[in-house]
CSV table of C-alpha atoms (C1' of nucleotides) in Angstrom, one decimal:
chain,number,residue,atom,x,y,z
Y,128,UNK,CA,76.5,126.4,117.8
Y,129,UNK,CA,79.7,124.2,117.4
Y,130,UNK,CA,81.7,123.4,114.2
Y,131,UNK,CA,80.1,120.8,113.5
Y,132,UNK,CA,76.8,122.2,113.0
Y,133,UNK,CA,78.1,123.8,110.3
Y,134,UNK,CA,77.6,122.8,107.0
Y,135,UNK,CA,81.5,121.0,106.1
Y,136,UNK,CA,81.1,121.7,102.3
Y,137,UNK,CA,80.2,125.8,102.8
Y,138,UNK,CA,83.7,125.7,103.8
Y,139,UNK,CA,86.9,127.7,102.2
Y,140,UNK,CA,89.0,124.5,102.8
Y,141,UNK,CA,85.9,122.5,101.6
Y,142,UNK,CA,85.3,125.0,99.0
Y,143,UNK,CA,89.2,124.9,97.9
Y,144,UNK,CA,89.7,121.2,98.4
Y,145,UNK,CA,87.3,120.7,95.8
Y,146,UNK,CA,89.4,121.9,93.5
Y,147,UNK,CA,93.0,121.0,94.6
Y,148,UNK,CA,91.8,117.8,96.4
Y,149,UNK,CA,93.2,116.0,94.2
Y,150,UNK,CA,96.7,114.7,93.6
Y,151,UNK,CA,97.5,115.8,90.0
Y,152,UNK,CA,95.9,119.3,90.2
Y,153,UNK,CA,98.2,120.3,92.9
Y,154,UNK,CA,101.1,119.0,90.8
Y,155,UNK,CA,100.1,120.6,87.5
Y,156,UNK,CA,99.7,123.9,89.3
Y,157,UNK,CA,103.3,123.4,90.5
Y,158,UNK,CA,104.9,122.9,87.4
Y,159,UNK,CA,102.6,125.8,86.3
Y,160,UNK,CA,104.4,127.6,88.7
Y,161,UNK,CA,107.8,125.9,87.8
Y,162,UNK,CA,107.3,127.2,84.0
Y,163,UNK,CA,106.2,123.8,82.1
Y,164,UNK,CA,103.2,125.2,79.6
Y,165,UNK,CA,102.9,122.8,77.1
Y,166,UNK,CA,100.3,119.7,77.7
Y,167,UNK,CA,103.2,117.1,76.6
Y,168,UNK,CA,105.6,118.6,78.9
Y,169,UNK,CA,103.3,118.2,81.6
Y,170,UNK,CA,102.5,115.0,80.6
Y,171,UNK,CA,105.8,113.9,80.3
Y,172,UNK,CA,107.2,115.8,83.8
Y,173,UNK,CA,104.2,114.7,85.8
Y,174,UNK,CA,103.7,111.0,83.8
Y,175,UNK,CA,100.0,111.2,84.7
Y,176,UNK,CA,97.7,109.8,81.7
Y,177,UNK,CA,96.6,111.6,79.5
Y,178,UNK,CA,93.0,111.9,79.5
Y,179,UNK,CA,93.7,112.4,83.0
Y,180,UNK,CA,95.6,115.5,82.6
Y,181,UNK,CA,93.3,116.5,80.0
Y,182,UNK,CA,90.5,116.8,82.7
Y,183,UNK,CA,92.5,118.5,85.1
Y,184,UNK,CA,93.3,121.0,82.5
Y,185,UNK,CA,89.9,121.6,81.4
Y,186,UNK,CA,88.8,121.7,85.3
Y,187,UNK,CA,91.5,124.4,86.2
Y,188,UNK,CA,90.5,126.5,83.5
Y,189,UNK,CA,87.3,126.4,84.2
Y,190,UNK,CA,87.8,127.4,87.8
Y,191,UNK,CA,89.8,130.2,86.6
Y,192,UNK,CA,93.2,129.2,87.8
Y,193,UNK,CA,94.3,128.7,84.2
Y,194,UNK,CA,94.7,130.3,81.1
Y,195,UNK,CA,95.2,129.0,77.8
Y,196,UNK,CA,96.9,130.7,75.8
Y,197,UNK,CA,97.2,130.8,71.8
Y,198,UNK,CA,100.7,131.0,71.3
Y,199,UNK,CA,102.7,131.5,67.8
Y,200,UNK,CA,106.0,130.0,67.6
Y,201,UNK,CA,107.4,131.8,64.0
Y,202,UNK,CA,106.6,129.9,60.7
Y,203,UNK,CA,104.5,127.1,63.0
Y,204,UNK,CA,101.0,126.1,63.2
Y,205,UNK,CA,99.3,127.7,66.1
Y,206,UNK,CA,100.2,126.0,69.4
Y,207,UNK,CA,98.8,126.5,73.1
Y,208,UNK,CA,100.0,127.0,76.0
Y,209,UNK,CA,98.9,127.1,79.6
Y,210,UNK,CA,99.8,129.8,81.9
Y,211,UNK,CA,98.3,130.2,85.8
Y,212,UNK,CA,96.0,133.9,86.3
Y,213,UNK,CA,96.5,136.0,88.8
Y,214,UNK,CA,94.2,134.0,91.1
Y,215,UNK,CA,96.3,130.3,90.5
Y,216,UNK,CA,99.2,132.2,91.4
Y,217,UNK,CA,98.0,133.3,94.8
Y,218,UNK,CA,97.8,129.5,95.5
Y,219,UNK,CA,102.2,130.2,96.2
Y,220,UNK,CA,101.4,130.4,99.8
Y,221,UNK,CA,99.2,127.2,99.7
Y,222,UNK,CA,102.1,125.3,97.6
Y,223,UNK,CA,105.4,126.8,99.7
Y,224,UNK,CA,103.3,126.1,103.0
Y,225,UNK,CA,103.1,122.3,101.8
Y,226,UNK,CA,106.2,122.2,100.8
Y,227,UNK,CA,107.6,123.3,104.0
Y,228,UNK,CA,105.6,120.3,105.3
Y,229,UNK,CA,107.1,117.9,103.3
Y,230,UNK,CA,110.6,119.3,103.6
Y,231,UNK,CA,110.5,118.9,107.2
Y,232,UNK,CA,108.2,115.4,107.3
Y,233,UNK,CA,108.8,113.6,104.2
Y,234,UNK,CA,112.5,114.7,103.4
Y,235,UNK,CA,115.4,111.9,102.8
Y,236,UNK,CA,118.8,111.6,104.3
Y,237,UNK,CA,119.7,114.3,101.9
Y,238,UNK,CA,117.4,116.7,103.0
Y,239,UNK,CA,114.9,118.6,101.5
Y,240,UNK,CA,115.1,118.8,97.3
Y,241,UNK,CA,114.7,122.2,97.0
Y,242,UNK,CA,114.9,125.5,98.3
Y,243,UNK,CA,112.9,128.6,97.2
Y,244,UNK,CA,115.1,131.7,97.5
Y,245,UNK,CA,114.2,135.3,97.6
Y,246,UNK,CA,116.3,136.9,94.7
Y,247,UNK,CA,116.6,140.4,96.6
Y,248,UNK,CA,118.5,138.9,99.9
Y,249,UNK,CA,119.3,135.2,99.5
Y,250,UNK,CA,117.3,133.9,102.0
Y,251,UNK,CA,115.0,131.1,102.0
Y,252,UNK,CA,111.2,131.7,101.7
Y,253,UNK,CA,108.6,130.1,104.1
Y,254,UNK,CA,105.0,130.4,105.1
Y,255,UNK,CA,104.1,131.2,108.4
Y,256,UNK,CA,101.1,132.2,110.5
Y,257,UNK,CA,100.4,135.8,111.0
Y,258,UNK,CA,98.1,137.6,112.8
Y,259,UNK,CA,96.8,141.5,111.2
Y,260,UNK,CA,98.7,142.9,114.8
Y,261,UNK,CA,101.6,141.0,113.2
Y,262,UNK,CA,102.4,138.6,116.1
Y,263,UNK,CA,103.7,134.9,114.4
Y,264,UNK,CA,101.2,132.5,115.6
Y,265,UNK,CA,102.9,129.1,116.6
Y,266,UNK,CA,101.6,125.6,116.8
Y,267,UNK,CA,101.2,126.4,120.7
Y,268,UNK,CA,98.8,129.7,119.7
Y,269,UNK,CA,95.4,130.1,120.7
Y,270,UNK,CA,93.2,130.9,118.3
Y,271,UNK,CA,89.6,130.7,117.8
Y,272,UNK,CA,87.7,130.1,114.6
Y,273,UNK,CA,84.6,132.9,114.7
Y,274,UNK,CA,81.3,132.4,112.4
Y,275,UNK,CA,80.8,135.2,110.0
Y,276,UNK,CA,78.2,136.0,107.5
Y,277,UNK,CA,78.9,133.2,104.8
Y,278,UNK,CA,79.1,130.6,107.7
Y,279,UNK,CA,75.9,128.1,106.9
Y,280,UNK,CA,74.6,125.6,109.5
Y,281,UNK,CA,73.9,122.0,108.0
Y,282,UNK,CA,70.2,120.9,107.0
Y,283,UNK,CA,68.8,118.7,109.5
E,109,UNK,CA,120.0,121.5,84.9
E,110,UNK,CA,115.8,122.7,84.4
E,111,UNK,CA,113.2,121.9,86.7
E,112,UNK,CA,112.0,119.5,84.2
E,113,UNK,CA,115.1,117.9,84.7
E,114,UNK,CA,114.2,117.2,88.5
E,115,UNK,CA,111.9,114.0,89.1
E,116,UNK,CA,108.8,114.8,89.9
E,117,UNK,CA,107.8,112.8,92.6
E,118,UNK,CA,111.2,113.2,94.6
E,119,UNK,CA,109.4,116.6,95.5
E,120,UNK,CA,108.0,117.9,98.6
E,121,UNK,CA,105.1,118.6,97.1
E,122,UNK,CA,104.5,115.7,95.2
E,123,UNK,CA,105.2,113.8,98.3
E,124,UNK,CA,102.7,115.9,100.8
E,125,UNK,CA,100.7,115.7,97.8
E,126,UNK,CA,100.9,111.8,97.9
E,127,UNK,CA,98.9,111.9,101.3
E,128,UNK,CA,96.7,115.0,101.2
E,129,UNK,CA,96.0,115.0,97.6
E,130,UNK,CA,92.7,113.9,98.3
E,131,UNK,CA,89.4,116.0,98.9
E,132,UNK,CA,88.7,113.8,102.1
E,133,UNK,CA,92.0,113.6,103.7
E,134,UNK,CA,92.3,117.3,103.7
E,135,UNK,CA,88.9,117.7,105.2
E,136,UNK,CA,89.5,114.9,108.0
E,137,UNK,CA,92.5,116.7,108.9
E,138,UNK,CA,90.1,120.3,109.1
E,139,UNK,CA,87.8,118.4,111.5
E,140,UNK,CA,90.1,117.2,113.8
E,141,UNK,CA,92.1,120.4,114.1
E,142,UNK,CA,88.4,122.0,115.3
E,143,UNK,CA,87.7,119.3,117.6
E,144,UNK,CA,85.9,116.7,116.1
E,145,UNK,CA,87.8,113.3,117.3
E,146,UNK,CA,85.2,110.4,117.2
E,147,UNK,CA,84.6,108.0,113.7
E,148,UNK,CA,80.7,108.6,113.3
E,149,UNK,CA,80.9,112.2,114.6
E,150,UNK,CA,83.3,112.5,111.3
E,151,UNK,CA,81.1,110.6,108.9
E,152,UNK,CA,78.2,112.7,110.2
E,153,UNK,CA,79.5,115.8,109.8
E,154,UNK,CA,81.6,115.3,106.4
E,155,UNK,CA,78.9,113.2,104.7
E,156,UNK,CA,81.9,110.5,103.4
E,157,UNK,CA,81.2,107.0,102.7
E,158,UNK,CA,82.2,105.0,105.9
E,159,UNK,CA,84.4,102.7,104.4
E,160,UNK,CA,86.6,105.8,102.4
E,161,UNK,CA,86.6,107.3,106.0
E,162,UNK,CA,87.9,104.2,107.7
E,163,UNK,CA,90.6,104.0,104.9
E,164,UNK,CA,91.6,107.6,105.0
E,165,UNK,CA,92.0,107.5,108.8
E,166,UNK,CA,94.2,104.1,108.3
E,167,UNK,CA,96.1,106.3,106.3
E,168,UNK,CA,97.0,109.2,108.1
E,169,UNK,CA,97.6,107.0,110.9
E,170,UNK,CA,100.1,104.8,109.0
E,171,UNK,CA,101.4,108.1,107.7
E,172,UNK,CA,101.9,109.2,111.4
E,173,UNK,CA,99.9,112.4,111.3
E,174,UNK,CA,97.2,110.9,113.5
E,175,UNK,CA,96.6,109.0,116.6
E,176,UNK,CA,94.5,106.8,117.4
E,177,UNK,CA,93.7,106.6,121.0
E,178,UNK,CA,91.6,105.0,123.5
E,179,UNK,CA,89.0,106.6,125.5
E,180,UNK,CA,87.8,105.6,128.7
E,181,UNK,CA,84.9,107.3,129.0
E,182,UNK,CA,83.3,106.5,132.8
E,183,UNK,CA,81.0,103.7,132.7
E,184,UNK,CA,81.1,102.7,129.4
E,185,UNK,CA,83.0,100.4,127.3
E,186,UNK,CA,86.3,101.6,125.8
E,187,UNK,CA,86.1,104.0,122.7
E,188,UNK,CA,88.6,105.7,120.8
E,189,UNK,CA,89.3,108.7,119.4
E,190,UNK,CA,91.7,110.4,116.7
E,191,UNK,CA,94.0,113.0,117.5
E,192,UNK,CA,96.6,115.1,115.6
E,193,UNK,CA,100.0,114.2,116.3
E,194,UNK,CA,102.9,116.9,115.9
E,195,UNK,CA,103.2,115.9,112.3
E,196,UNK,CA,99.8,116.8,111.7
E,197,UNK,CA,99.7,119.6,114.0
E,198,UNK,CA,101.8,121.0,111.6
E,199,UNK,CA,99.9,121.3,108.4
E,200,UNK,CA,97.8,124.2,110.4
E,201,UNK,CA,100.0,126.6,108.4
E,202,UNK,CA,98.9,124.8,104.7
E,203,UNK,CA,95.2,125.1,106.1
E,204,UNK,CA,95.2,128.5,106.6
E,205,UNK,CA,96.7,129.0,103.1
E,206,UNK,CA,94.1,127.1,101.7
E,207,UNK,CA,91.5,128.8,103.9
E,208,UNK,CA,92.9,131.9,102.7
E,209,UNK,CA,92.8,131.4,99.2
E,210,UNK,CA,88.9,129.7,99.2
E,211,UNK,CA,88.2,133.5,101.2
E,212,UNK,CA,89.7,135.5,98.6
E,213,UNK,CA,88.6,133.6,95.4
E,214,UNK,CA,84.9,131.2,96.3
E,215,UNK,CA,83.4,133.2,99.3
E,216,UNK,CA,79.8,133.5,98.5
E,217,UNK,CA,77.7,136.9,98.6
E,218,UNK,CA,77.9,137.1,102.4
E,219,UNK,CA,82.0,136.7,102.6
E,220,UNK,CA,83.6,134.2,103.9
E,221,UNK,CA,82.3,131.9,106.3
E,222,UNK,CA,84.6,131.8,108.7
E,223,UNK,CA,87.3,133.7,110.8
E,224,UNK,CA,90.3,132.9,112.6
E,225,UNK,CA,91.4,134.8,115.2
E,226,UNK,CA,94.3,135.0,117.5
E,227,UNK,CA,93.1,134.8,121.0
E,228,UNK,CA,95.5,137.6,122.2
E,229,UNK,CA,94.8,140.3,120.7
E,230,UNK,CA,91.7,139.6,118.4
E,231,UNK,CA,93.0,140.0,115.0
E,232,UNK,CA,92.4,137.8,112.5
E,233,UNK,CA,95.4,135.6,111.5
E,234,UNK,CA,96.4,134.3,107.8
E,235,UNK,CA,99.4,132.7,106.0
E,236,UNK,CA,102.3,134.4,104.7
E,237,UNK,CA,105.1,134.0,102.5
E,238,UNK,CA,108.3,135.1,104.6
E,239,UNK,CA,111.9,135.1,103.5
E,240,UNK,CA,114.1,134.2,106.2
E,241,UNK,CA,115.3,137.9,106.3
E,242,UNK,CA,111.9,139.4,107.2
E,243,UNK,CA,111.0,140.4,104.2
E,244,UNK,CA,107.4,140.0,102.9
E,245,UNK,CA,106.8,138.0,99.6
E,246,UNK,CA,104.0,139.0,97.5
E,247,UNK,CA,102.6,138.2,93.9
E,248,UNK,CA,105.1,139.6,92.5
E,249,UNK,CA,108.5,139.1,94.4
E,250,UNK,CA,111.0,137.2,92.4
E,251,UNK,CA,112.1,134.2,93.5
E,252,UNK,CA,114.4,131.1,92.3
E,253,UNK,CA,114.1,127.7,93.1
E,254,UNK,CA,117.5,126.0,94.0
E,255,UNK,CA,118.2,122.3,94.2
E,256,UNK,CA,119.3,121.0,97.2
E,257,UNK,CA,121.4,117.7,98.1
E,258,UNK,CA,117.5,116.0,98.7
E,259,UNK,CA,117.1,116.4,94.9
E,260,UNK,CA,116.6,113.9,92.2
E,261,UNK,CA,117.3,114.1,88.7
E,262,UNK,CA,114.8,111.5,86.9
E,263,UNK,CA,115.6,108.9,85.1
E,264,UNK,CA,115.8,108.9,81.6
D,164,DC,C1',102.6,111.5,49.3
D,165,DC,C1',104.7,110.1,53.6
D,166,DT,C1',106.1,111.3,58.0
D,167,DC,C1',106.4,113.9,62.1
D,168,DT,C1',104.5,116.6,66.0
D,169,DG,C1',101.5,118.6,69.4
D,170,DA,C1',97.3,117.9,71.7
D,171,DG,C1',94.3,115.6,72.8
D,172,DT,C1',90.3,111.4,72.5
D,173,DT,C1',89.1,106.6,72.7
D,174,DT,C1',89.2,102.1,74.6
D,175,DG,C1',89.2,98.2,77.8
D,176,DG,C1',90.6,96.7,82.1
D,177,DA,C1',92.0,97.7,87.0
D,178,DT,C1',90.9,100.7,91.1
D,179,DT,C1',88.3,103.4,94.0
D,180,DA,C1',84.1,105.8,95.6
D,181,DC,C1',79.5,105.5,97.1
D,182,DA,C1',75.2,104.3,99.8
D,183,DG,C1',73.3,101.1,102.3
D,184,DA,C1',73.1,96.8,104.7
D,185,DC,C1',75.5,93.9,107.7
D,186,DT,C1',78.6,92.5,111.8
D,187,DC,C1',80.3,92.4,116.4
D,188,DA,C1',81.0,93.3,121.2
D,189,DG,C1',79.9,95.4,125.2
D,190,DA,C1',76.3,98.2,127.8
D,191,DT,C1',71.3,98.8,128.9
D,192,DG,C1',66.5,97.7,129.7
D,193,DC,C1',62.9,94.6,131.1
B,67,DG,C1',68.1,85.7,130.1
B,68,DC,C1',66.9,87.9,126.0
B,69,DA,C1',66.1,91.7,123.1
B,70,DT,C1',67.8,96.3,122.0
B,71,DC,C1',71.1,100.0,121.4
B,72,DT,C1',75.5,102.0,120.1
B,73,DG,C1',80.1,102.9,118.3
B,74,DA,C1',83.1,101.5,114.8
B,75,DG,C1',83.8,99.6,111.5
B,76,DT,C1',83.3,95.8,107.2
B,77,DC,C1',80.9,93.9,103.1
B,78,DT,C1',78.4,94.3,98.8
B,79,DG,C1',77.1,95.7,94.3
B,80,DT,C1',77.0,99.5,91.3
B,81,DA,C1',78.8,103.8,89.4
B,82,DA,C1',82.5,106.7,88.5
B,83,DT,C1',87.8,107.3,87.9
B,84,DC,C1',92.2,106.0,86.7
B,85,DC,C1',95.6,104.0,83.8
B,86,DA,C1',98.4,102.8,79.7
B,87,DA,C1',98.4,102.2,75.2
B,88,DA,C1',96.5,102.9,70.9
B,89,DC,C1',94.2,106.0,67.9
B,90,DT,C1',92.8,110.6,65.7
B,91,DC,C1',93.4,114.9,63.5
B,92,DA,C1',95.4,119.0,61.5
B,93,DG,C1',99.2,121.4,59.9
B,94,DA,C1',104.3,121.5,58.6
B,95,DG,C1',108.4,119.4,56.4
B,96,DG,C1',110.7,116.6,53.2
DNA sequence: CCTCTGAGTTTGGATTACAGACTCAGATGC
DNA sequence: GCATCTGAGTCTGTAATCCAAACTCAGAGG
């Protein structure tokens, strides 16, 4: 039994990649993240089309990473607003670890854009690679990747 | 000075984004980390079009995160195969994030599928959000986001 | 009544994805 | 020598997406 007699798609990255493979989902949950909540905000920040954004939306809510929310501003109609649940916010790790990608392959002469800071000490936040006996694990680790119950092997 | 304010694609994510923002991209990358190096042993396992595969591998070659080498295998005519460079090396960390995330939030009855584990001592091994004073970032640390030289305000 | 605004939806044309057939060159079999 | 096989794509025609711009619709303001 080698990887690839497993089935790819029955796959967390698969699985996950379904729904962030895909350009303007990632970016709509970072401005999520960022605090933009209103559809022409995002539209306007992001400046993809509409109807595209429109299906992302619809898509992220109905994977559950986003709410949307009835919000009344006083003496206005009723707007809406979309805001990330608890499980689009534990996608920070998968956004901070691609951003660390990007700030060290993709940055400018200038550097990186921007820098997440923890608010109780200052310093700047990364992912890393940890195993449970809390040693880092490095690019020169050695790991292995072990089937477990959910793994499914591919129809012949 | 908001976030809004910032352009949007002037971003590290948007720009990491710009090259794995795509279902197949992300799952080439996953097959080469576990092994899998040669073109038709890629289209067979991940079930892509040939033609998208050819253009995705173009890609990450172009954007330097894979090699593509020859193969001199004894007797034969010469082959080639595609590795990870550094660069690509280095997205193991947003992997693992993503891994993580499809674990916690689409793992079917049975769990998850699969495990990572570090070879030295057996545990398993996830992504973290670190700040670069030790301290552990969870759901609900607060954090700001801080513009650095790198950053772009957009154009009006 | 006219206009404005937020949040989409519709439309028509340009891209991209997809599955399957086709190509090409070097090895292999007879 | 000729037909076959194999790896690694390329080509083709159709289906699905993307895009930008225009349009819709409902409620608030003037």
């Amino acid at each position: 039994m080698t990887w690839s007699d497993y089935d790819s798609r029955s796959c967390s990255i698969a699985r996950t990649a379904e729904i962030l493979g895909d350009r303007w989902a990632v970016l709509v949950v970072r401005d999520l993240f960022n605090g933009v909540r209103r559809f022409d905000a995002l539209q306007d920040h992001l400046g993809v089309a509409r109807d595209v954004l429109a299906k992302r939306l619809a898509m992220l809510v109905d994977e559950g990473l986003v709410a949307k929310r009835p919000i009344a501003l006083a003496g206005q109609r009723a707007r809406h607003e979309y805001v990330l649940t608890d499980a689009g916010r534990e996608l920070r790790t998968v956004l901070v670890a691609i951003m660390d990608w990007g700030d060290r392959h993709r940055s400018g002469a200038d550097g990186p854009p921007m820098q997440i800071r923890h608010r109780d000490c200052g310093e700047t936040v990364h992912a890393h690679l940890v195993c449970d006996a809390g040693h880092q694990i490095g690019t020169d680790a050695r790991t292995e990747l072990v089937p477990l119950a959910g793994a499914r092997l591919r129809q012949a």
